[in-house]
mmCIF file of C-alpha atoms and ligand atoms in Angstrom:
data_model
loop_
_atom_site.group_PDB
_atom_site.id
_atom_site.type_symbol
_atom_site.label_atom_id
_atom_site.label_comp_id
_atom_site.label_asym_id
_atom_site.label_seq_id
_atom_site.Cartn_x
_atom_site.Cartn_y
_atom_site.Cartn_z
ATOM 1 C CA UNK A 204 -136.501 -12.408 38.911
ATOM 2 C CA UNK A 205 -137.267 -16.555 38.934
ATOM 3 C CA UNK A 206 -138.831 -17.713 41.973
ATOM 4 C CA UNK A 207 -139.703 -20.766 43.253
ATOM 5 C CA UNK A 208 -142.862 -22.814 42.186
ATOM 6 C CA UNK A 209 -145.640 -22.150 45.355
ATOM 7 C CA UNK A 210 -147.199 -25.857 44.264
ATOM 8 C CA UNK A 211 -144.029 -27.520 44.267
ATOM 9 C CA UNK A 212 -142.621 -26.392 47.580
ATOM 10 C CA UNK A 213 -145.956 -26.570 49.610
ATOM 11 C CA UNK A 214 -145.973 -30.038 48.521
ATOM 12 C CA UNK A 215 -142.341 -30.968 49.562
ATOM 13 C CA UNK A 216 -141.980 -32.153 53.092
ATOM 14 C CA UNK A 217 -140.735 -30.021 55.922
ATOM 15 C CA UNK A 218 -141.344 -27.507 58.755
ATOM 16 C CA UNK A 219 -140.621 -24.203 56.749
ATOM 17 C CA UNK A 220 -143.817 -21.268 56.466
ATOM 18 C CA UNK A 221 -143.891 -19.825 53.157
ATOM 19 C CA UNK A 222 -142.948 -16.361 54.755
ATOM 20 C CA UNK A 223 -140.043 -17.794 56.036
ATOM 21 C CA UNK A 224 -139.268 -19.662 52.397
ATOM 22 C CA UNK A 225 -139.465 -16.319 50.640
ATOM 23 C CA UNK A 226 -137.486 -14.503 53.503
ATOM 24 C CA UNK A 227 -134.372 -17.467 52.326
ATOM 25 C CA UNK A 228 -135.203 -16.700 48.865
ATOM 26 C CA UNK A 229 -133.998 -13.187 49.422
ATOM 27 C CA UNK A 230 -131.780 -13.377 51.743
ATOM 28 C CA UNK A 231 -129.563 -16.133 49.458
ATOM 29 C CA UNK A 232 -129.873 -13.993 46.245
ATOM 30 C CA UNK A 233 -128.205 -10.869 48.039
ATOM 31 C CA UNK A 234 -125.431 -13.614 49.937
ATOM 32 C CA UNK A 235 -125.111 -14.808 46.351
ATOM 33 C CA UNK A 236 -122.924 -11.550 45.606
ATOM 34 C CA UNK A 237 -120.560 -12.793 48.596
ATOM 35 C CA UNK A 238 -120.028 -16.220 48.523
ATOM 36 C CA UNK A 239 -121.583 -19.650 48.367
ATOM 37 C CA UNK A 240 -124.405 -20.481 50.286
ATOM 38 C CA UNK A 241 -124.652 -23.451 52.876
ATOM 39 C CA UNK A 242 -127.520 -24.980 54.977
ATOM 40 C CA UNK A 243 -127.706 -27.108 58.167
ATOM 41 C CA UNK A 244 -130.577 -29.524 57.413
ATOM 42 C CA UNK A 245 -131.628 -30.218 54.229
ATOM 43 C CA UNK A 246 -134.108 -33.139 55.425
ATOM 44 C CA UNK A 247 -136.619 -33.308 52.265
ATOM 45 C CA UNK A 248 -135.230 -30.123 50.444
ATOM 46 C CA UNK A 249 -138.489 -27.625 51.486
ATOM 47 C CA UNK A 250 -135.524 -24.921 52.085
ATOM 48 C CA UNK A 251 -133.117 -26.447 49.873
ATOM 49 C CA UNK A 252 -135.772 -25.086 46.817
ATOM 50 C CA UNK A 253 -135.653 -21.395 48.214
ATOM 51 C CA UNK A 254 -132.218 -21.185 48.973
ATOM 52 C CA UNK A 255 -130.657 -22.749 45.809
ATOM 53 C CA UNK A 256 -133.551 -21.408 43.396
ATOM 54 C CA UNK A 257 -131.643 -18.035 44.352
ATOM 55 C CA UNK A 258 -128.010 -19.709 43.819
ATOM 56 C CA UNK A 259 -129.786 -20.867 40.403
ATOM 57 C CA UNK A 260 -130.942 -16.906 39.490
ATOM 58 C CA UNK A 261 -127.375 -15.548 40.577
ATOM 59 C CA UNK A 262 -125.315 -18.716 38.945
ATOM 60 C CA UNK A 263 -123.718 -19.594 42.716
ATOM 61 C CA UNK A 264 -124.409 -23.185 44.768
ATOM 62 C CA UNK A 265 -126.000 -24.253 47.343
ATOM 63 C CA UNK A 266 -124.100 -26.728 49.936
ATOM 64 C CA UNK A 267 -126.753 -28.659 51.892
ATOM 65 C CA UNK A 268 -125.731 -30.883 55.061
ATOM 66 C CA UNK A 269 -127.650 -33.486 56.689
ATOM 67 C CA UNK A 270 -126.951 -36.994 57.403
ATOM 68 C CA UNK A 271 -130.572 -37.656 56.255
ATOM 69 C CA UNK A 272 -131.206 -39.645 59.435
ATOM 70 C CA UNK A 273 -133.520 -37.098 60.525
ATOM 71 C CA UNK A 274 -133.902 -35.085 63.908
ATOM 72 C CA UNK A 275 -134.913 -36.892 66.976
ATOM 73 C CA UNK A 276 -137.870 -35.371 66.272
ATOM 74 C CA UNK A 277 -138.347 -37.818 63.128
ATOM 75 C CA UNK A 278 -137.481 -41.237 65.231
ATOM 76 C CA UNK A 279 -139.651 -44.294 65.251
ATOM 77 C CA UNK A 280 -142.192 -43.555 67.929
ATOM 78 C CA UNK A 281 -141.544 -40.022 68.617
ATOM 79 C CA UNK A 282 -143.488 -36.797 67.557
ATOM 80 C CA UNK A 283 -142.574 -36.502 63.925
ATOM 81 C CA UNK A 284 -142.027 -39.752 62.897
ATOM 82 C CA UNK A 285 -143.264 -40.604 59.097
ATOM 83 C CA UNK A 286 -142.845 -44.346 57.761
ATOM 84 C CA UNK A 287 -142.581 -43.027 54.236
ATOM 85 C CA UNK A 288 -139.294 -41.610 55.711
ATOM 86 C CA UNK A 289 -138.242 -45.091 57.098
ATOM 87 C CA UNK A 290 -135.433 -47.449 55.295
ATOM 88 C CA UNK A 291 -136.434 -51.264 55.893
ATOM 89 C CA UNK A 292 -133.395 -52.420 54.980
ATOM 90 C CA UNK A 293 -131.124 -50.228 56.863
ATOM 91 C CA UNK A 294 -133.720 -49.797 59.744
ATOM 92 C CA UNK A 295 -133.015 -46.245 59.579
ATOM 93 C CA UNK A 296 -134.814 -42.848 58.732
ATOM 94 C CA UNK A 297 -133.355 -42.044 55.207
ATOM 95 C CA UNK A 298 -134.585 -38.538 54.239
ATOM 96 C CA UNK A 299 -132.238 -38.570 51.330
ATOM 97 C CA UNK A 300 -134.400 -40.374 47.967
ATOM 98 C CA UNK A 301 -136.980 -37.060 49.426
ATOM 99 C CA UNK A 302 -134.496 -35.028 48.858
ATOM 100 C CA UNK A 303 -132.920 -36.123 45.676
ATOM 101 C CA UNK A 304 -136.465 -36.229 44.467
ATOM 102 C CA UNK A 305 -137.032 -32.460 45.570
ATOM 103 C CA UNK A 306 -133.771 -31.432 43.678
ATOM 104 C CA UNK A 307 -134.780 -33.252 40.228
ATOM 105 C CA UNK A 308 -138.360 -31.535 40.581
ATOM 106 C CA UNK A 309 -137.342 -27.758 41.660
ATOM 107 C CA UNK A 310 -134.216 -28.610 38.323
ATOM 108 C CA UNK A 311 -131.934 -27.421 40.811
ATOM 109 C CA UNK A 312 -129.042 -30.463 40.471
ATOM 110 C CA UNK A 313 -126.602 -28.423 38.944
ATOM 111 C CA UNK A 314 -126.594 -25.545 41.725
ATOM 112 C CA UNK A 315 -127.007 -28.028 45.118
ATOM 113 C CA UNK A 316 -123.674 -29.794 46.399
ATOM 114 C CA UNK A 317 -124.873 -32.877 49.217
ATOM 115 C CA UNK A 318 -123.127 -33.658 51.963
ATOM 116 C CA UNK A 319 -124.580 -36.351 53.041
ATOM 117 C CA UNK A 320 -122.338 -36.302 56.792
ATOM 118 C CA UNK A 321 -122.634 -35.000 60.247
ATOM 119 C CA UNK A 322 -122.084 -31.136 60.514
ATOM 120 C CA UNK A 323 -118.947 -31.365 62.551
ATOM 121 C CA UNK A 324 -117.295 -33.921 59.831
ATOM 122 C CA UNK A 325 -118.529 -31.541 56.746
ATOM 123 C CA UNK A 326 -116.729 -28.377 58.730
ATOM 124 C CA UNK A 327 -113.475 -30.424 59.553
ATOM 125 C CA UNK A 328 -111.303 -28.881 55.906
ATOM 126 C CA UNK A 329 -113.741 -26.574 55.229
ATOM 127 C CA UNK A 330 -112.100 -23.266 54.884
ATOM 128 C CA UNK A 331 -114.565 -21.016 52.229
ATOM 129 C CA UNK A 332 -115.946 -18.227 53.275
ATOM 130 C CA UNK A 333 -119.840 -17.757 52.543
ATOM 131 C CA UNK A 334 -122.422 -15.663 51.675
ATOM 132 C CA UNK A 335 -125.031 -17.056 53.527
ATOM 133 C CA UNK A 336 -125.368 -19.814 56.560
ATOM 134 C CA UNK A 337 -128.848 -21.354 57.139
ATOM 135 C CA UNK A 338 -128.306 -23.214 60.602
ATOM 136 C CA UNK A 339 -132.129 -25.748 60.518
ATOM 137 C CA UNK A 340 -130.173 -29.004 61.948
ATOM 138 C CA UNK A 341 -130.999 -30.692 65.351
ATOM 139 C CA UNK A 342 -132.553 -28.858 67.945
ATOM 140 C CA UNK A 343 -130.544 -30.379 71.002
ATOM 141 C CA UNK A 344 -128.646 -28.154 73.168
ATOM 142 C CA UNK A 345 -125.408 -30.097 71.535
ATOM 143 C CA UNK A 346 -126.700 -30.047 67.994
ATOM 144 C CA UNK A 347 -127.772 -26.211 67.654
ATOM 145 C CA UNK A 348 -124.327 -25.090 69.550
ATOM 146 C CA UNK A 349 -122.417 -27.405 67.768
ATOM 147 C CA UNK A 350 -123.347 -26.125 63.754
ATOM 148 C CA UNK A 351 -123.333 -22.497 65.342
ATOM 149 C CA UNK A 352 -119.438 -23.212 66.309
ATOM 150 C CA UNK A 353 -118.524 -24.951 63.470
ATOM 151 C CA UNK A 354 -120.275 -22.571 60.935
ATOM 152 C CA UNK A 355 -120.441 -19.191 62.183
ATOM 153 C CA UNK A 356 -117.168 -18.500 61.796
ATOM 154 C CA UNK A 357 -117.224 -18.985 57.784
ATOM 155 C CA UNK A 358 -119.805 -16.667 57.428
ATOM 156 C CA UNK A 359 -117.960 -13.762 55.200
ATOM 157 C CA UNK A 360 -118.286 -10.039 56.215
ATOM 158 C CA UNK A 361 -121.513 -8.906 55.298
ATOM 159 C CA UNK A 362 -122.703 -12.382 54.706
ATOM 160 C CA UNK A 363 -125.695 -13.745 56.464
ATOM 161 C CA UNK A 364 -126.536 -16.398 59.563
ATOM 162 C CA UNK A 365 -129.941 -17.770 59.259
ATOM 163 C CA UNK A 366 -130.992 -19.686 62.256
ATOM 164 C CA UNK A 367 -134.933 -21.402 62.133
ATOM 165 C CA UNK A 368 -137.167 -21.955 65.061
ATOM 166 C CA UNK A 369 -136.672 -19.642 67.305
ATOM 167 C CA UNK A 370 -139.035 -19.162 69.825
ATOM 168 C CA UNK A 371 -139.645 -16.757 72.576
ATOM 169 C CA UNK A 372 -141.294 -18.791 75.042
ATOM 170 C CA UNK A 373 -139.998 -22.124 76.002
ATOM 171 C CA UNK A 374 -143.347 -23.482 75.602
ATOM 172 C CA UNK A 375 -143.836 -23.006 72.298
ATOM 173 C CA UNK A 376 -140.823 -25.391 71.323
ATOM 174 C CA UNK A 377 -136.806 -26.185 71.966
ATOM 175 C CA UNK A 378 -134.787 -23.272 73.395
ATOM 176 C CA UNK A 379 -131.281 -24.345 71.432
ATOM 177 C CA UNK A 380 -132.157 -22.161 68.072
ATOM 178 C CA UNK A 381 -132.853 -19.265 70.570
ATOM 179 C CA UNK A 382 -129.799 -19.579 72.309
ATOM 180 C CA UNK A 383 -127.403 -19.900 69.318
ATOM 181 C CA UNK A 384 -129.331 -16.516 68.133
ATOM 182 C CA UNK A 385 -128.152 -14.587 71.579
ATOM 183 C CA UNK A 386 -124.739 -16.059 70.980
ATOM 184 C CA UNK A 387 -124.347 -14.640 67.797
ATOM 185 C CA UNK A 388 -125.480 -11.155 68.532
ATOM 186 C CA UNK A 389 -123.432 -11.227 72.079
ATOM 187 C CA UNK A 390 -120.448 -12.098 69.861
ATOM 188 C CA UNK A 391 -120.925 -9.019 68.352
ATOM 189 C CA UNK A 392 -119.804 -10.120 64.969
ATOM 190 C CA UNK A 393 -123.496 -9.697 64.006
ATOM 191 C CA UNK A 394 -125.660 -7.758 63.479
ATOM 192 C CA UNK A 395 -129.444 -9.029 63.727
ATOM 193 C CA UNK A 396 -132.112 -7.743 61.218
ATOM 194 C CA UNK A 397 -135.917 -8.681 61.755
ATOM 195 C CA UNK A 398 -137.054 -12.155 61.645
ATOM 196 C CA UNK A 399 -139.497 -13.588 59.176
ATOM 197 C CA UNK A 400 -141.986 -15.811 61.801
ATOM 198 C CA UNK A 401 -139.539 -17.842 63.786
ATOM 199 C CA UNK A 402 -136.320 -17.183 60.949
ATOM 200 C CA UNK A 403 -133.996 -14.823 62.386
ATOM 201 C CA UNK A 404 -131.319 -13.166 60.595
ATOM 202 C CA UNK A 405 -128.397 -11.805 61.263
ATOM 203 C CA UNK A 406 -125.893 -9.892 59.344
ATOM 204 C CA UNK A 407 -121.571 -10.146 59.387
ATOM 205 C CA UNK A 408 -120.657 -6.888 60.418
ATOM 206 C CA UNK A 409 -117.968 -5.860 57.560
ATOM 207 C CA UNK A 410 -117.678 -5.077 54.423
ATOM 208 C CA UNK A 411 -117.687 -8.115 51.440
ATOM 209 C CA UNK A 412 -113.797 -8.258 50.481
HETATM 210 MG MG1 MG B 535 -136.306 -25.762 61.250
#
């Protein structure tokens, strides 16, 4: 099986641990038998490499949504601001050039559909059932619950919903991803599977059609 190039993914900016990435790869590989994959929050493409390499192996596709303007914590003056990802012409953070370089370096350009817009806009006319939805977008309550509301319903029976940055204790990080993880369980539509570090994994009830 083609796994990711470890040196390549380690060199990509991002906040995904290697074991979390490996889990995403495994889930995505399984999910491709059900439908295409979709991620919210591609950033510089770290999670994209793991998921899209699985899609490439399985002959499927990853839809990667990100406005590429950075989340709240990436803005100038904030904790994770990176001047290298700031576009002086637009006066805004722009992670799309780095994302595109990642696709080229990883050889996955033919298996990724970048959607450079908000999650809400991408969802407006979406009808395709998905094998996997990975939510790794903004951490505000509005952003996380918006992503959950827009996309969880598109996970096909037997498909996966993965949510990043789930912290059990409030002092470890924002609570919004944890809240949508609980919402998914309480909806009765998903079975929680074992977590990997801060990656929550749920599987939609029902068999693939
Ligand atoms: Mg994250």
